[in-house]
Short mmCIF file of N, CA and C in Angstrom, two decimals:
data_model
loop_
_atom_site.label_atom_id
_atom_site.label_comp_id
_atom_site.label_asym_id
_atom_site.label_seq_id
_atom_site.Cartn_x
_atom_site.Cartn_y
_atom_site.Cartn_z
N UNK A 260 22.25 2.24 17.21
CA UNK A 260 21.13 3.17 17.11
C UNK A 260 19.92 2.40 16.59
N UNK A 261 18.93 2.68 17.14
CA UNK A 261 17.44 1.51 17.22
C UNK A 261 16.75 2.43 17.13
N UNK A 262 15.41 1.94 16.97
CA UNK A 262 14.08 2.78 17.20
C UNK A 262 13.65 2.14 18.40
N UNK A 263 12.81 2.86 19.69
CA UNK A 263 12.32 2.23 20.36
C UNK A 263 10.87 2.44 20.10
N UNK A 264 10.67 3.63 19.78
CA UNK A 264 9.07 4.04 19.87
C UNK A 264 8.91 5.04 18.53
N UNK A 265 8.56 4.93 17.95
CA UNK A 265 7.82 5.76 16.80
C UNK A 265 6.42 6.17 16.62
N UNK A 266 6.28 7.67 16.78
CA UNK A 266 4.94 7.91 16.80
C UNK A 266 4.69 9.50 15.70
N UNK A 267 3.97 9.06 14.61
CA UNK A 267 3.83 10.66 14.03
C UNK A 267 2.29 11.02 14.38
N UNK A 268 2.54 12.29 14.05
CA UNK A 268 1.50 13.11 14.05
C UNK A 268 1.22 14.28 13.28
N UNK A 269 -0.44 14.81 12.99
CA UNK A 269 -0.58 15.64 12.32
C UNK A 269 -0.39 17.56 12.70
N UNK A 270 -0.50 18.30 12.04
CA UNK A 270 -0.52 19.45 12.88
C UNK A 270 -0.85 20.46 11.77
N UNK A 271 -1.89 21.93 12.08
CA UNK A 271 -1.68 22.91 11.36
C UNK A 271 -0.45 23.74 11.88
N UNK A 272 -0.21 24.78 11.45
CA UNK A 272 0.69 25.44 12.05
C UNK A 272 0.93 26.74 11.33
N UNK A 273 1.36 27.52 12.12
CA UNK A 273 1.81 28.94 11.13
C UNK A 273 2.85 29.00 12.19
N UNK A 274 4.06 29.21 10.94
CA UNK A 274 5.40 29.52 11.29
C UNK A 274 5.76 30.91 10.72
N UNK A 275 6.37 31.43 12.49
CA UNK A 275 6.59 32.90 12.20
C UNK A 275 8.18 32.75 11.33
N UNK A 276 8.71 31.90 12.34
CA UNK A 276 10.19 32.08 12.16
C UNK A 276 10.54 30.31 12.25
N UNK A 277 11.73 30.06 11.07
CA UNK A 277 12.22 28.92 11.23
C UNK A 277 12.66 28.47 12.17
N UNK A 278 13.91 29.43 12.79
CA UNK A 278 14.57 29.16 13.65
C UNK A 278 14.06 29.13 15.12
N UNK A 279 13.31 30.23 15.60
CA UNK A 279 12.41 30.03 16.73
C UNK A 279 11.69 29.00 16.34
N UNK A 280 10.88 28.15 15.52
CA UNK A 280 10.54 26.67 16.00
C UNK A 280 10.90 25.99 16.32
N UNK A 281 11.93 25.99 15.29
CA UNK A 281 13.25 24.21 15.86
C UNK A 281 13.73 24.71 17.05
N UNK A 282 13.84 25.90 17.77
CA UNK A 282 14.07 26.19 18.94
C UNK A 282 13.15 25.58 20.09
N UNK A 283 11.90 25.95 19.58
CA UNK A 283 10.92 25.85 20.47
C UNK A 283 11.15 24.01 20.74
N UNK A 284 11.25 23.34 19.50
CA UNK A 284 10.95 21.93 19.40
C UNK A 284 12.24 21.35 20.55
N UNK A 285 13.64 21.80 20.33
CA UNK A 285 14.54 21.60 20.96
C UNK A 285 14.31 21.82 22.58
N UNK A 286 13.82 22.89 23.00
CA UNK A 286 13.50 22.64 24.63
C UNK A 286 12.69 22.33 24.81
N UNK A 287 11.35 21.07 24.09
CA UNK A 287 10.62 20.11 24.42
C UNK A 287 11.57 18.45 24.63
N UNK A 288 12.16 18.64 24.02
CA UNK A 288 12.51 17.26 23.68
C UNK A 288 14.30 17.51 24.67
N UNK A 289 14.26 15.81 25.00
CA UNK A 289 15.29 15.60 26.30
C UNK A 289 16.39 15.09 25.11
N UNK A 290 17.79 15.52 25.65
CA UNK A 290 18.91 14.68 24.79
C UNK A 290 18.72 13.33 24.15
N UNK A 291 18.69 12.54 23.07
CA UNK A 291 18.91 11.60 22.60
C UNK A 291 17.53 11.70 21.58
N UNK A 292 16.44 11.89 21.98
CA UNK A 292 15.08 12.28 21.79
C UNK A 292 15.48 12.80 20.37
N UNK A 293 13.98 12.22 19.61
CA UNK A 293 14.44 13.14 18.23
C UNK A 293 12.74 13.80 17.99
N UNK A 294 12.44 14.47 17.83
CA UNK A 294 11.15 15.14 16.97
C UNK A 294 11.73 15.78 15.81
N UNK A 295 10.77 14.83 14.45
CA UNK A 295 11.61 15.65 13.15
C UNK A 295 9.97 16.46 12.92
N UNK A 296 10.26 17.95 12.04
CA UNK A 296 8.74 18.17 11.71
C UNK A 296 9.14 18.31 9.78
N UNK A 297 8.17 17.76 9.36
CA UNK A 297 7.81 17.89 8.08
C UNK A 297 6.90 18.23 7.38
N UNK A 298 7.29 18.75 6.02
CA UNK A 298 5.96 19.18 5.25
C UNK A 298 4.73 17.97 5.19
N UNK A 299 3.76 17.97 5.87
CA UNK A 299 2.68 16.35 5.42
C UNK A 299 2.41 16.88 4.35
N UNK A 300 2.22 18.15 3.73
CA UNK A 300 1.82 17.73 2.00
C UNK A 300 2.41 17.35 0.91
N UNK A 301 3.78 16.95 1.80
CA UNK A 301 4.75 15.91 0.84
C UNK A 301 4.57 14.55 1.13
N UNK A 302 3.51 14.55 2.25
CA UNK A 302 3.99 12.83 2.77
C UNK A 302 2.85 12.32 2.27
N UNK A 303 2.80 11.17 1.80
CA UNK A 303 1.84 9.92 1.06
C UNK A 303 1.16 9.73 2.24
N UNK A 304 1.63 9.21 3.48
CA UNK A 304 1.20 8.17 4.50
C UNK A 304 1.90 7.99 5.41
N UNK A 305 1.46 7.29 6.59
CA UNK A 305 2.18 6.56 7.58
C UNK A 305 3.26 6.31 7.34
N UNK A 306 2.16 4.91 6.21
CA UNK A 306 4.14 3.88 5.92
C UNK A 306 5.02 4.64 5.13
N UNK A 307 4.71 5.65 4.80
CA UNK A 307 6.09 6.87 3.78
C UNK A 307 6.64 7.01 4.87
N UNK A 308 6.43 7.80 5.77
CA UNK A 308 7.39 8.03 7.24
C UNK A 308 7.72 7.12 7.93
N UNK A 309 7.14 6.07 8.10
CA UNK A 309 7.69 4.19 8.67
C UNK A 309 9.32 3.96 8.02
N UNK A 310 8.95 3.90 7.14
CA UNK A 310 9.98 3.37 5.61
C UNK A 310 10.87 4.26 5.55
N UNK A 311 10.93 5.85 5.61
CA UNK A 311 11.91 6.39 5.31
C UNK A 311 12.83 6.82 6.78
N UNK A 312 12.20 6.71 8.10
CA UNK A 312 12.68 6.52 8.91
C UNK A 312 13.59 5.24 9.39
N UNK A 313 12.81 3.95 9.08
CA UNK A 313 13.38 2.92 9.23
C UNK A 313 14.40 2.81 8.57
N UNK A 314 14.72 3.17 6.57
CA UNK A 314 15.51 3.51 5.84
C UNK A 314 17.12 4.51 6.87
N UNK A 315 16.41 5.46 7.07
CA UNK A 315 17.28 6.56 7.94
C UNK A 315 18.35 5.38 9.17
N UNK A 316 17.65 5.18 9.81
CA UNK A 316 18.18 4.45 11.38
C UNK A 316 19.05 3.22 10.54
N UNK A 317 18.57 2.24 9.36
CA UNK A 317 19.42 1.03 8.90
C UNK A 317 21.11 1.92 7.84
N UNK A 318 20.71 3.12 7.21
CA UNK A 318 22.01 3.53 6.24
C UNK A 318 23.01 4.13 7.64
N UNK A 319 22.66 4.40 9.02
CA UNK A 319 23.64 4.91 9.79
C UNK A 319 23.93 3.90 10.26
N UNK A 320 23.50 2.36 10.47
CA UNK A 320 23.93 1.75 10.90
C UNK A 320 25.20 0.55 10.38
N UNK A 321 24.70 0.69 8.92
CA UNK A 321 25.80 0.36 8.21
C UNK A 321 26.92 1.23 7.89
N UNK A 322 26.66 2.54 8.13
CA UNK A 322 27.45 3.44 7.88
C UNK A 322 27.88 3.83 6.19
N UNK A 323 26.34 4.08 5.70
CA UNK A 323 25.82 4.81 4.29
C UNK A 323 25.26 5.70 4.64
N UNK A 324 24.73 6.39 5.87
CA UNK A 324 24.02 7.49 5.76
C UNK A 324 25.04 8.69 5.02
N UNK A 325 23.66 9.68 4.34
CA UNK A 325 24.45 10.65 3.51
C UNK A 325 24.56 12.06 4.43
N UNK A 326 23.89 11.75 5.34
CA UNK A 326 23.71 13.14 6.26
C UNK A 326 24.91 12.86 7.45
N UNK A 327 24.84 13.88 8.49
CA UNK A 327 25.76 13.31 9.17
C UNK A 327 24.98 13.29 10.80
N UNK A 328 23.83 13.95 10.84
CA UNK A 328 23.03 13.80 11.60
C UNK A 328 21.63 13.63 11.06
N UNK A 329 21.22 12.36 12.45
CA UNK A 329 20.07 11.17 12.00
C UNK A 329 18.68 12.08 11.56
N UNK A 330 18.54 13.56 12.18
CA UNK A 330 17.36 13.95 11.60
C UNK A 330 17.40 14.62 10.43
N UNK A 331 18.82 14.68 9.94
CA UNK A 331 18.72 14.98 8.50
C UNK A 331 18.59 13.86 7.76
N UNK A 332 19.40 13.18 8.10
CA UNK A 332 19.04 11.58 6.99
C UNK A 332 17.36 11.41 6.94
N UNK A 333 16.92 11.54 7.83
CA UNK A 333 15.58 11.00 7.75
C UNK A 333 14.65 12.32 7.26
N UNK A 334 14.66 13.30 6.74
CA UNK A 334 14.18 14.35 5.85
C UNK A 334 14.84 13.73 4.80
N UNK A 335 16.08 13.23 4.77
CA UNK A 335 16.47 12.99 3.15
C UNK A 335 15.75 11.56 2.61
N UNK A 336 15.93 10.72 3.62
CA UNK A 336 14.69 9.39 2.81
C UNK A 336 13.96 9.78 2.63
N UNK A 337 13.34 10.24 3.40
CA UNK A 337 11.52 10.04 3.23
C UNK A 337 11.36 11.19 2.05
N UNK A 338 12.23 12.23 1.97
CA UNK A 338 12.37 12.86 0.41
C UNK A 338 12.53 11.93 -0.65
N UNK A 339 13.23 10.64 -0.47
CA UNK A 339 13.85 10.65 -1.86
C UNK A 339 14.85 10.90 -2.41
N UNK A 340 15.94 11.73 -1.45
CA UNK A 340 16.33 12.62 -2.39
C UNK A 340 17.84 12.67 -1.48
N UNK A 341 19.14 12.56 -2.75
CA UNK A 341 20.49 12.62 -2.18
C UNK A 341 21.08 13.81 -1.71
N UNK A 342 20.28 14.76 -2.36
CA UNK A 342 20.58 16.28 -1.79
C UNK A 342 20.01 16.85 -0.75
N UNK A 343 20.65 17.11 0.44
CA UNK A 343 20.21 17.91 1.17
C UNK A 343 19.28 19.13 1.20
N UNK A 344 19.99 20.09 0.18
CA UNK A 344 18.53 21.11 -0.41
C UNK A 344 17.83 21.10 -0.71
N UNK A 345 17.76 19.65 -1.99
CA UNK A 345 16.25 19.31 -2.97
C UNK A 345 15.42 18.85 -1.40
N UNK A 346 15.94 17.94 -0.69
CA UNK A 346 15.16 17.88 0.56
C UNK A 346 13.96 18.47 1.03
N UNK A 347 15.16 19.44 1.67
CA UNK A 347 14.65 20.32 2.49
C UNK A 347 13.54 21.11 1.53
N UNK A 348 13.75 21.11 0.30
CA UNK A 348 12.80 22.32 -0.42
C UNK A 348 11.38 21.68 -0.22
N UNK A 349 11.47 20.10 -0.41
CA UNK A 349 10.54 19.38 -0.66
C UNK A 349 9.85 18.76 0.88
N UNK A 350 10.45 18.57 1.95
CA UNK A 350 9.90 18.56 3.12
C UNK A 350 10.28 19.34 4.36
N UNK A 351 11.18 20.77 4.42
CA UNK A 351 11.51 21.39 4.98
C UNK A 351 10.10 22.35 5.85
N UNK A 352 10.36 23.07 6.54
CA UNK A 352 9.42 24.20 7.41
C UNK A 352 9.72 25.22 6.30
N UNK A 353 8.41 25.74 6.22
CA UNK A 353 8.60 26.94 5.08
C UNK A 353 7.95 28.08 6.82
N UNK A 354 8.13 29.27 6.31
CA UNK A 354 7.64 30.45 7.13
C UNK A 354 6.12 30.58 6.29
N UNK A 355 5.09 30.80 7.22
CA UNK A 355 3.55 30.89 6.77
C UNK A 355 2.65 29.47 7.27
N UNK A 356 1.56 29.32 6.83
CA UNK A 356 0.49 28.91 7.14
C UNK A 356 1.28 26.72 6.43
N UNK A 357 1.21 26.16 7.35
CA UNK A 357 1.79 24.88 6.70
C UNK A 357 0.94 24.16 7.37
N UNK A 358 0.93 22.74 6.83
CA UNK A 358 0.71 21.67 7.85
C UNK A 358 1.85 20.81 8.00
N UNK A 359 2.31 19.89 8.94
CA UNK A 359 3.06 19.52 9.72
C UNK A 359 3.02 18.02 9.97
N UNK A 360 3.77 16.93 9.66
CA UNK A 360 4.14 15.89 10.18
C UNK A 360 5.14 16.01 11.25
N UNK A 361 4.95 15.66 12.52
CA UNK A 361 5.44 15.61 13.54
C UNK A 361 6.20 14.20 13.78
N UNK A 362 7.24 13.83 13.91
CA UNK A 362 7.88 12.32 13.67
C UNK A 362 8.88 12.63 15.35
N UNK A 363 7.97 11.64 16.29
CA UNK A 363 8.41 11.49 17.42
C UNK A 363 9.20 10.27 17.46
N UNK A 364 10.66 9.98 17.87
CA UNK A 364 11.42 8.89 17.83
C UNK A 364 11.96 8.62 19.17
N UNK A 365 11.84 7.60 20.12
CA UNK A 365 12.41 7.57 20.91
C UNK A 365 11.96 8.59 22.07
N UNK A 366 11.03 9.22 22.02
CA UNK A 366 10.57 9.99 22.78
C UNK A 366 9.40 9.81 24.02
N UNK A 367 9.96 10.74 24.88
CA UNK A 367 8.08 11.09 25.65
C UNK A 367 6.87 11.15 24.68
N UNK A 368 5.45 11.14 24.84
CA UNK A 368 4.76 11.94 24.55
C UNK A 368 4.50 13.08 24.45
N UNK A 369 5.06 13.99 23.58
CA UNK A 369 5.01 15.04 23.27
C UNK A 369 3.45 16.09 23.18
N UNK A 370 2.81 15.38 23.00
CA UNK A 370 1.63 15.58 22.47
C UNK A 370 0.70 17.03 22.51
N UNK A 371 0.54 16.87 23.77
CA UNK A 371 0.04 18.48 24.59
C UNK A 371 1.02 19.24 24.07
N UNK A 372 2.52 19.14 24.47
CA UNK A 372 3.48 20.31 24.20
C UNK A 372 3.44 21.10 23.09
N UNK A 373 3.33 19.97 21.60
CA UNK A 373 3.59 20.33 20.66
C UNK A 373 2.09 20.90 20.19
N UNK A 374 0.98 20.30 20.93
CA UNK A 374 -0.61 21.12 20.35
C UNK A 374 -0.22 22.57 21.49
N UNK A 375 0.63 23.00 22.02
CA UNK A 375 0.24 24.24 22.91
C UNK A 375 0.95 25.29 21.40
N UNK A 376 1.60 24.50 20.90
CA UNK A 376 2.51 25.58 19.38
C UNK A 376 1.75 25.22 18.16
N UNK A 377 1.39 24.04 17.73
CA UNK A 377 0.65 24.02 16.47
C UNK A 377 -1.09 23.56 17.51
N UNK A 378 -1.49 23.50 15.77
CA UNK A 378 -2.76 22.50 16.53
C UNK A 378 -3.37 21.20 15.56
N UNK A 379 -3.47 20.56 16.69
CA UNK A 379 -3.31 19.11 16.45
C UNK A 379 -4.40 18.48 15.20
N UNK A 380 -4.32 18.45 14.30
CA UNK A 380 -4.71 17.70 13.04
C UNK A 380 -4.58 16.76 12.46
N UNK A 381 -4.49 15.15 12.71
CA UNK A 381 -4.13 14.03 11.60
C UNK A 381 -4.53 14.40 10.34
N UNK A 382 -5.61 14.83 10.06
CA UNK A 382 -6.33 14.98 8.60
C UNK A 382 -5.53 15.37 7.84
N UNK A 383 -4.18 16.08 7.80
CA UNK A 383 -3.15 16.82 7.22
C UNK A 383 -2.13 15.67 6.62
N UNK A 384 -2.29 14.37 7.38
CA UNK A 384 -1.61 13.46 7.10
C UNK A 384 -1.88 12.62 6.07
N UNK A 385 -3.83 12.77 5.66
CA UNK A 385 -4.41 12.69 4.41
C UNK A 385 -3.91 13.06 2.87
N UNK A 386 -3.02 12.07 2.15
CA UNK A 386 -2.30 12.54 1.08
C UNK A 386 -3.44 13.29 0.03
N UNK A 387 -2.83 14.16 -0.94
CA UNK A 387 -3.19 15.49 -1.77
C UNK A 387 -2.75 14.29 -3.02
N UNK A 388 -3.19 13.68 -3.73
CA UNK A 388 -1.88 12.59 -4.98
C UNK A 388 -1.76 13.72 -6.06
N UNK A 389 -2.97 14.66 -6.12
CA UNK A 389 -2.31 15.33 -7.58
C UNK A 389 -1.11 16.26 -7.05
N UNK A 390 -0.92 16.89 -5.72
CA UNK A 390 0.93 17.72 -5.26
C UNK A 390 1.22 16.66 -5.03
N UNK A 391 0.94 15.61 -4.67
CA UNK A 391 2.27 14.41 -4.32
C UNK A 391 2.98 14.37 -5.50
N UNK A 392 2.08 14.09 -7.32
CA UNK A 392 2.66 13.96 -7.86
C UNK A 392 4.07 14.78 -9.08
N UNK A 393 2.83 16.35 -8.41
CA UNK A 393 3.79 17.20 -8.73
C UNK A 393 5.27 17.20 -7.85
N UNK A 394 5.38 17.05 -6.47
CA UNK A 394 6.34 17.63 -6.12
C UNK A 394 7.66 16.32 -6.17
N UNK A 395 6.69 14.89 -6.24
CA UNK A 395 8.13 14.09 -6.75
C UNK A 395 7.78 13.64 -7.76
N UNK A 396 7.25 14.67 -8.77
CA UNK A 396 7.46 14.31 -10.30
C UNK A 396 6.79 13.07 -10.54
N UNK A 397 5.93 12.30 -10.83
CA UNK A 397 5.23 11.11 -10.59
C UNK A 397 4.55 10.83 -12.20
N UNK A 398 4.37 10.43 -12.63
CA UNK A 398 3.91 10.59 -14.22
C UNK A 398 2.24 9.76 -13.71
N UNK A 399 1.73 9.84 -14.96
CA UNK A 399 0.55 9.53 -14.86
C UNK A 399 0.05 7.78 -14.88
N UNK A 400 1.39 7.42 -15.80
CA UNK A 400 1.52 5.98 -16.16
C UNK A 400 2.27 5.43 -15.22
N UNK A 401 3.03 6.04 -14.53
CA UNK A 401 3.33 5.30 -12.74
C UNK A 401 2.23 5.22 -12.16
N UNK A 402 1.38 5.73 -11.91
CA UNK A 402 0.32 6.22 -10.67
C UNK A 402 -0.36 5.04 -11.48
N UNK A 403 -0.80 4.92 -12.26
CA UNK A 403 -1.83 3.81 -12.92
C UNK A 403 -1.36 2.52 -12.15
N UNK A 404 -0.23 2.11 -12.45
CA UNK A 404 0.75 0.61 -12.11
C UNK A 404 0.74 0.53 -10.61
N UNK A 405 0.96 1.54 -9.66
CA UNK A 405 1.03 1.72 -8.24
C UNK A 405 0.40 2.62 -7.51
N UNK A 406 0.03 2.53 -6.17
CA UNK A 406 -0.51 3.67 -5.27
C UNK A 406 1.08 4.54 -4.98
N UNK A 407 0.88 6.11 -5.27
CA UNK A 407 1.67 7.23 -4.33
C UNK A 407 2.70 6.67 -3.57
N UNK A 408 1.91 6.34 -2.64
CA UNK A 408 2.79 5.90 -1.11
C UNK A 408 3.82 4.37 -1.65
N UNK A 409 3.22 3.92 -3.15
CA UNK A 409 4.56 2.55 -2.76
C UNK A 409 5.40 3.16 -3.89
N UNK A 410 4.86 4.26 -4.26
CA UNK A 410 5.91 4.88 -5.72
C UNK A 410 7.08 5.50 -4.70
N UNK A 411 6.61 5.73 -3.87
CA UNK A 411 7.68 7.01 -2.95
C UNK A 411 8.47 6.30 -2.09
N UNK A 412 7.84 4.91 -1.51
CA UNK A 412 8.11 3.75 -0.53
C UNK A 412 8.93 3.40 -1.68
N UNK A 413 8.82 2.87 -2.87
CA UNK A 413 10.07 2.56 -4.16
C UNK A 413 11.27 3.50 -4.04
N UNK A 414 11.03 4.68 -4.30
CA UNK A 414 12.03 5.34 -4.40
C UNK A 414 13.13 5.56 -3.34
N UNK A 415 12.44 5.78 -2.05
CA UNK A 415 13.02 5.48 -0.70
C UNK A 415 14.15 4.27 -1.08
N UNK A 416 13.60 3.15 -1.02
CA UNK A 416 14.54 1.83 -1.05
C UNK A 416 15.07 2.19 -2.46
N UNK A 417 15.52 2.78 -3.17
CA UNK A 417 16.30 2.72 -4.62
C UNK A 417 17.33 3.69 -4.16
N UNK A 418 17.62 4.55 -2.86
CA UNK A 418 18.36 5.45 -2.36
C UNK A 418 19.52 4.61 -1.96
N UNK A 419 18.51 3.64 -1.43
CA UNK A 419 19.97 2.53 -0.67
C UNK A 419 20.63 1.23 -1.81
N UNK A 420 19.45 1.24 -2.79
CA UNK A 420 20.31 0.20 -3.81
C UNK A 420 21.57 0.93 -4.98
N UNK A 421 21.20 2.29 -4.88
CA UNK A 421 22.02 3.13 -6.11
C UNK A 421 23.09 3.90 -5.45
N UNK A 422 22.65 3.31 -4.09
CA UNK A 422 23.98 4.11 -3.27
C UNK A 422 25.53 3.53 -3.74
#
Protein backbone atom coordinates (compact mmCIF):
# COMPACT_ATOMS: atom_id res chain seq x y z
CA UNK A 1 0.00 0.00 0.00
CA UNK A 2 1.67 3.39 -1.44
CA UNK A 3 0.51 6.74 -2.04
CA UNK A 4 0.35 7.59 -5.59
CA UNK A 5 -1.23 11.00 -5.60
CA UNK A 6 -2.15 13.13 -2.66
CA UNK A 7 -4.18 16.08 -2.96
CA UNK A 8 -6.18 18.08 -0.05
CA UNK A 9 -8.51 20.52 -0.14
CA UNK A 10 -10.51 23.17 1.49
CA UNK A 11 -14.36 23.29 1.81
CA UNK A 12 -17.34 25.08 3.69
CA UNK A 13 -20.01 22.83 4.23
CA UNK A 14 -23.22 22.27 6.16
CA UNK A 15 -23.90 18.82 7.10
CA UNK A 16 -27.43 17.72 7.30
CA UNK A 17 -26.70 14.19 8.11
CA UNK A 18 -23.46 12.21 8.83
CA UNK A 19 -24.31 9.35 7.23
CA UNK A 20 -25.83 10.73 3.96
CA UNK A 21 -22.35 12.44 3.41
CA UNK A 22 -19.99 9.66 3.72
CA UNK A 23 -22.65 8.25 1.48
CA UNK A 24 -22.60 10.87 -0.87
CA UNK A 25 -18.54 10.79 -0.72
CA UNK A 26 -18.67 6.91 -1.31
CA UNK A 27 -20.51 7.07 -4.80
CA UNK A 28 -17.95 9.68 -5.92
CA UNK A 29 -15.04 7.82 -5.35
CA UNK A 30 -14.10 4.33 -7.44
CA UNK A 31 -12.94 1.15 -5.26
CA UNK A 32 -9.42 1.45 -3.88
CA UNK A 33 -9.82 5.40 -3.99
CA UNK A 34 -9.80 6.99 -0.63
CA UNK A 35 -11.38 10.64 0.12
CA UNK A 36 -11.00 11.21 3.95
CA UNK A 37 -13.04 14.55 5.08
CA UNK A 38 -11.90 16.34 8.19
CA UNK A 39 -12.45 18.95 10.64
CA UNK A 40 -9.67 21.84 8.98
CA UNK A 41 -10.19 23.64 12.27
CA UNK A 42 -8.22 20.96 13.73
CA UNK A 43 -5.65 20.95 11.05
CA UNK A 44 -2.38 23.22 11.44
CA UNK A 45 -1.46 22.82 7.66
CA UNK A 46 -0.65 20.96 4.67
CA UNK A 47 2.31 19.27 6.16
CA UNK A 48 -0.15 18.18 9.35
CA UNK A 49 -2.11 16.14 6.70
CA UNK A 50 1.28 15.17 4.59
CA UNK A 51 2.74 13.68 7.89
CA UNK A 52 -0.16 12.14 9.35
CA UNK A 53 -1.15 10.50 6.20
CA UNK A 54 2.25 9.44 5.29
CA UNK A 55 2.43 8.30 9.16
CA UNK A 56 -1.07 6.31 8.34
CA UNK A 57 0.16 4.40 4.88
CA UNK A 58 4.04 3.55 6.79
CA UNK A 59 2.17 1.93 10.53
CA UNK A 60 -0.03 -0.43 7.92
CA UNK A 61 2.77 -1.25 6.27
CA UNK A 62 4.71 -2.48 8.98
CA UNK A 63 1.76 -3.73 10.40
CA UNK A 64 1.30 -1.14 13.64
CA UNK A 65 -1.60 0.44 12.38
CA UNK A 66 -4.16 0.86 15.30
CA UNK A 67 -7.20 1.09 13.06
CA UNK A 68 -8.10 -1.62 10.92
CA UNK A 69 -9.08 0.44 8.02
CA UNK A 70 -6.55 2.98 6.28
CA UNK A 71 -9.11 5.93 6.54
CA UNK A 72 -9.41 5.48 10.05
CA UNK A 73 -5.76 5.27 10.80
CA UNK A 74 -5.30 8.36 9.04
CA UNK A 75 -8.08 10.47 11.19
CA UNK A 76 -6.18 8.84 14.04
CA UNK A 77 -2.56 10.35 13.09
CA UNK A 78 -3.21 13.35 11.99
CA UNK A 79 -5.31 13.47 15.49
CA UNK A 80 -2.67 12.43 17.53
CA UNK A 81 -4.52 10.34 19.12
CA UNK A 82 -4.66 6.28 20.02
CA UNK A 83 -8.30 6.40 20.49
CA UNK A 84 -10.57 6.14 17.97
CA UNK A 85 -13.28 8.42 19.71
CA UNK A 86 -10.88 11.12 21.11
CA UNK A 87 -10.29 11.16 17.19
CA UNK A 88 -13.10 11.37 15.78
CA UNK A 89 -14.32 14.05 18.46
CA UNK A 90 -11.36 16.05 17.44
CA UNK A 91 -11.44 15.64 13.54
CA UNK A 92 -14.66 13.85 12.85
CA UNK A 93 -17.92 15.49 10.63
CA UNK A 94 -20.01 17.09 13.20
CA UNK A 95 -23.88 17.79 11.79
CA UNK A 96 -24.14 21.86 11.15
CA UNK A 97 -22.23 24.55 9.55
CA UNK A 98 -18.23 23.08 9.42
CA UNK A 99 -15.37 23.55 7.35
CA UNK A 100 -13.76 20.65 5.75
CA UNK A 101 -10.37 19.18 4.80
CA UNK A 102 -10.91 17.06 1.93
CA UNK A 103 -7.79 14.40 1.74
CA UNK A 104 -7.88 12.87 -1.83
CA UNK A 105 -5.52 9.65 -1.99
CA UNK A 106 -4.97 7.81 -4.90
CA UNK A 107 -7.72 9.32 -6.62
CA UNK A 108 -9.41 11.08 -9.73
CA UNK A 109 -9.90 14.63 -9.39
CA UNK A 110 -12.62 14.96 -7.44
CA UNK A 111 -12.89 18.47 -7.47
CA UNK A 112 -16.16 19.71 -9.25
CA UNK A 113 -17.93 16.64 -7.56
CA UNK A 114 -17.12 17.43 -4.21
CA UNK A 115 -17.73 21.62 -4.85
CA UNK A 116 -21.37 20.41 -6.35
CA UNK A 117 -21.91 19.23 -2.14
CA UNK A 118 -19.66 21.63 -0.24
CA UNK A 119 -18.12 24.77 -1.54
CA UNK A 120 -14.80 25.05 -2.36
CA UNK A 121 -12.59 27.14 0.17
CA UNK A 122 -8.71 26.64 0.87
CA UNK A 123 -8.88 29.60 3.31
CA UNK A 124 -10.42 27.04 5.85
CA UNK A 125 -7.15 25.31 5.64
CA UNK A 126 -5.72 28.62 7.25
CA UNK A 127 -4.84 27.42 10.90
CA UNK A 128 -7.02 29.24 13.99
CA UNK A 129 -3.48 28.55 16.72
CA UNK A 130 -5.52 29.85 19.64
CA UNK A 131 -8.46 26.33 18.85
CA UNK A 132 -5.49 24.53 17.59
CA UNK A 133 -4.24 25.02 20.92
CA UNK A 134 -7.21 24.41 22.75
CA UNK A 135 -8.29 21.33 21.07
CA UNK A 136 -4.74 19.48 21.36
CA UNK A 137 -4.11 21.04 24.56
CA UNK A 138 -0.88 22.99 23.54
CA UNK A 139 0.50 25.14 26.48
CA UNK A 140 1.75 28.45 25.96
CA UNK A 141 5.49 27.55 26.65
CA UNK A 142 5.31 24.89 23.77
CA UNK A 143 3.99 27.34 21.23
CA UNK A 144 6.91 29.78 22.24
CA UNK A 145 9.78 26.82 21.47
CA UNK A 146 7.78 25.67 18.15
CA UNK A 147 5.22 26.56 15.38
CA UNK A 148 1.50 24.52 15.86
CA UNK A 149 2.02 22.52 12.85
CA UNK A 150 5.62 20.95 14.12
CA UNK A 151 4.02 20.59 17.78
CA UNK A 152 1.26 18.36 16.11
CA UNK A 153 3.85 17.07 13.24
CA UNK A 154 5.81 16.00 16.91
CA UNK A 155 3.13 14.39 18.26
CA UNK A 156 2.10 12.51 15.09
CA UNK A 157 5.69 10.84 15.01
CA UNK A 158 5.63 10.11 19.03
CA UNK A 159 2.40 7.79 18.05
CA UNK A 160 4.81 5.56 16.24
CA UNK A 161 7.80 5.84 18.77
CA UNK A 162 5.46 5.02 22.03
CA UNK A 163 3.80 2.49 20.10
Amino acid sequence: MEIDNLKILGFNATVSSVGETLSQIDNIKEDGEIIQLLNADAIAGKSHVVHGVNQAFLAFGRGENLAKDISVEIVLRCSAQRQISKAFDILGLKEGNMNLCAVLINCNDYTSELSSIFTLDDSVLISDDEKLMEIYKISDIEAENMSLEDIIIDRITRLTVDY
